[in-house]
Amino acid sequence: MADVDSRTGTSYLTRPILDYLAATHVPHDEGLARAFTAPCREGLPAIQVGPLEGKLLALLLRLAGAKKVVEVGTLAGYSALHLARALPPDGHLWTIEVDENHARVARENLAAAGMSHRVTVVQGVGLEVLPTLEPHGPFDAVFIDADKVNYDRYGRWAACNLRPGGLLLGDNAVYFGRLLAEEEAAPAMRRFHEEAAVQFDTVCIPTPDGLLLGIKR
Ligand code: SAH
Ligand code: DHB
Ligand code: MG
């Protein structure tokens, strides 16, 4: 049974096992189901986090006692709904989305789930919107999930705008398997890892495409 494969990088996870785990640990209620299936229905790319990653994000926020959270990359609001539900009643999530149509769909999904009061979907370019959110800071968690070529910049913003003990979270930290390449956003993604490791206590959780987790020193 036990062997070294898991430590050489081989994952035992298969599609049926992942589906079983998601059904067991992250049963979708109406709100989550609606947000998860919205990309298919509305003709958006289906690139939201998986149910297990969404739940992991929520549990991490709860462990950190997060109240004020920023997300970069809303899409249809699936991860935003996980994040928002992890907040206390006086908590708030600001989630940034460049695409007007995605922002509209996300607002509809968050409203349908009764979470509009706890989430502001800010339509705009991540790097331009973030400075406008600074008066609300310092923040308890920042989740980065868009615009891979600028992950290093988002990481630097997070380092400046998180409280000590705050969480840095970065989806696609393995950059679709191209983390060690020279193309496109790979060098920026490596800078994101390397700079985060200096400013935060960090690890990369081996989700299918990696989730960087850092706790601000
Ligand atoms: N976090 C979402 C998935 C986000 S997909 C979830 O898991 O449910 C990435 C989203 O980021 C897309 O909707 C895309 O339109 C948006 N995006 C891309 N570049 C961006 C930028 N520079 N600023 C803000 N949003 C951006
Ligand atoms: C893509 C983006 C993501 O954030 C993701 O988790 C998966 C795919 C993409 O741009 O293709
Ligand atoms: Mg992603």
mmCIF file of N, CA, C and O in Angstrom, residues 18 30 37 54 70 82 85 95 107 115 118 121 123 157 160 179 182 197 199:
data_model
loop_
_atom_site.group_PDB
_atom_site.id
_atom_site.type_symbol
_atom_site.label_atom_id
_atom_site.label_comp_id
_atom_site.label_asym_id
_atom_site.label_seq_id
_atom_site.Cartn_x
_atom_site.Cartn_y
_atom_site.Cartn_z
ATOM 1 N N LEU A 18 -11.911 12.474 -6.666
ATOM 2 C CA LEU A 18 -12.166 13.907 -6.455
ATOM 3 C C LEU A 18 -13.661 14.192 -6.367
ATOM 4 O O LEU A 18 -14.103 14.982 -5.531
ATOM 5 N N GLU A 30 -28.107 25.417 -3.256
ATOM 6 C CA GLU A 30 -28.571 26.112 -4.466
ATOM 7 C C GLU A 30 -27.627 27.234 -4.897
ATOM 8 O O GLU A 30 -27.355 27.417 -6.081
ATOM 9 N N THR A 37 -22.227 26.475 -11.905
ATOM 10 C CA THR A 37 -22.669 26.115 -13.252
ATOM 11 C C THR A 37 -22.895 27.340 -14.146
ATOM 12 O O THR A 37 -23.144 27.190 -15.343
ATOM 13 N N GLY A 54 -12.394 25.656 -3.191
ATOM 14 C CA GLY A 54 -13.273 26.698 -2.652
ATOM 15 C C GLY A 54 -13.482 26.517 -1.161
ATOM 16 O O GLY A 54 -13.401 27.470 -0.377
ATOM 17 N N VAL A 70 -9.792 40.599 0.029
ATOM 18 C CA VAL A 70 -9.749 41.064 -1.363
ATOM 19 C C VAL A 70 -9.510 39.860 -2.266
ATOM 20 O O VAL A 70 -8.663 39.002 -1.966
ATOM 21 N N HIS A 82 -17.766 31.214 -1.704
ATOM 22 C CA HIS A 82 -17.085 30.474 -0.631
ATOM 23 C C HIS A 82 -16.422 31.446 0.343
ATOM 24 O O HIS A 82 -16.522 31.274 1.564
ATOM 25 N N ARG A 85 -19.038 33.535 2.468
ATOM 26 C CA ARG A 85 -19.732 32.763 3.499
ATOM 27 C C ARG A 85 -18.842 32.446 4.690
ATOM 28 O O ARG A 85 -19.343 32.084 5.762
ATOM 29 N N THR A 95 -14.151 42.050 -4.483
ATOM 30 C CA THR A 95 -13.657 41.163 -5.535
ATOM 31 C C THR A 95 -13.611 41.918 -6.854
ATOM 32 O O THR A 95 -14.572 42.603 -7.231
ATOM 33 N N ARG A 107 -22.529 39.301 -9.797
ATOM 34 C CA ARG A 107 -23.446 40.038 -8.905
ATOM 35 C C ARG A 107 -24.783 39.307 -8.801
ATOM 36 O O ARG A 107 -25.368 39.203 -7.714
ATOM 37 N N MET A 115 -25.866 37.134 -0.612
ATOM 38 C CA MET A 115 -24.571 37.613 -0.110
ATOM 39 C C MET A 115 -24.192 39.002 -0.633
ATOM 40 O O MET A 115 -23.071 39.464 -0.399
ATOM 41 N N ARG A 118 -22.505 41.546 1.610
ATOM 42 C CA ARG A 118 -21.182 41.233 2.149
ATOM 43 C C ARG A 118 -20.087 41.264 1.075
ATOM 44 O O ARG A 118 -18.910 41.028 1.379
ATOM 45 N N VAL A 121 -18.508 43.707 -5.830
ATOM 46 C CA VAL A 121 -17.840 43.324 -7.081
ATOM 47 C C VAL A 121 -17.390 44.627 -7.744
ATOM 48 O O VAL A 121 -18.227 45.440 -8.151
ATOM 49 N N GLN A 123 -15.759 46.438 -10.747
ATOM 50 C CA GLN A 123 -15.392 46.191 -12.141
ATOM 51 C C GLN A 123 -14.219 47.072 -12.528
ATOM 52 O O GLN A 123 -14.287 48.299 -12.405
ATOM 53 N N TRP A 157 1.619 43.904 -3.548
ATOM 54 C CA TRP A 157 0.523 44.707 -2.969
ATOM 55 C C TRP A 157 0.008 44.034 -1.703
ATOM 56 O O TRP A 157 -0.223 44.703 -0.692
ATOM 57 N N CYS A 160 2.124 44.569 1.355
ATOM 58 C CA CYS A 160 1.980 45.924 1.927
ATOM 59 C C CYS A 160 0.625 46.149 2.580
ATOM 60 O O CYS A 160 0.491 47.058 3.400
ATOM 61 N N LEU A 179 5.386 26.233 -14.602
ATOM 62 C CA LEU A 179 6.040 27.123 -13.631
ATOM 63 C C LEU A 179 7.533 27.294 -13.911
ATOM 64 O O LEU A 179 8.084 28.369 -13.705
ATOM 65 N N GLU A 182 10.220 29.343 -19.441
ATOM 66 C CA GLU A 182 10.626 30.744 -19.628
ATOM 67 C C GLU A 182 9.526 31.559 -20.281
ATOM 68 O O GLU A 182 9.681 32.760 -20.480
ATOM 69 N N ALA A 197 7.972 33.990 -0.276
ATOM 70 C CA ALA A 197 8.705 33.173 0.700
ATOM 71 C C ALA A 197 9.558 34.039 1.627
ATOM 72 O O ALA A 197 9.912 33.600 2.730
ATOM 73 N N GLN A 199 8.612 37.382 2.516
ATOM 74 C CA GLN A 199 7.732 38.266 3.306
ATOM 75 C C GLN A 199 6.707 37.503 4.142
ATOM 76 O O GLN A 199 6.088 38.083 5.025
#
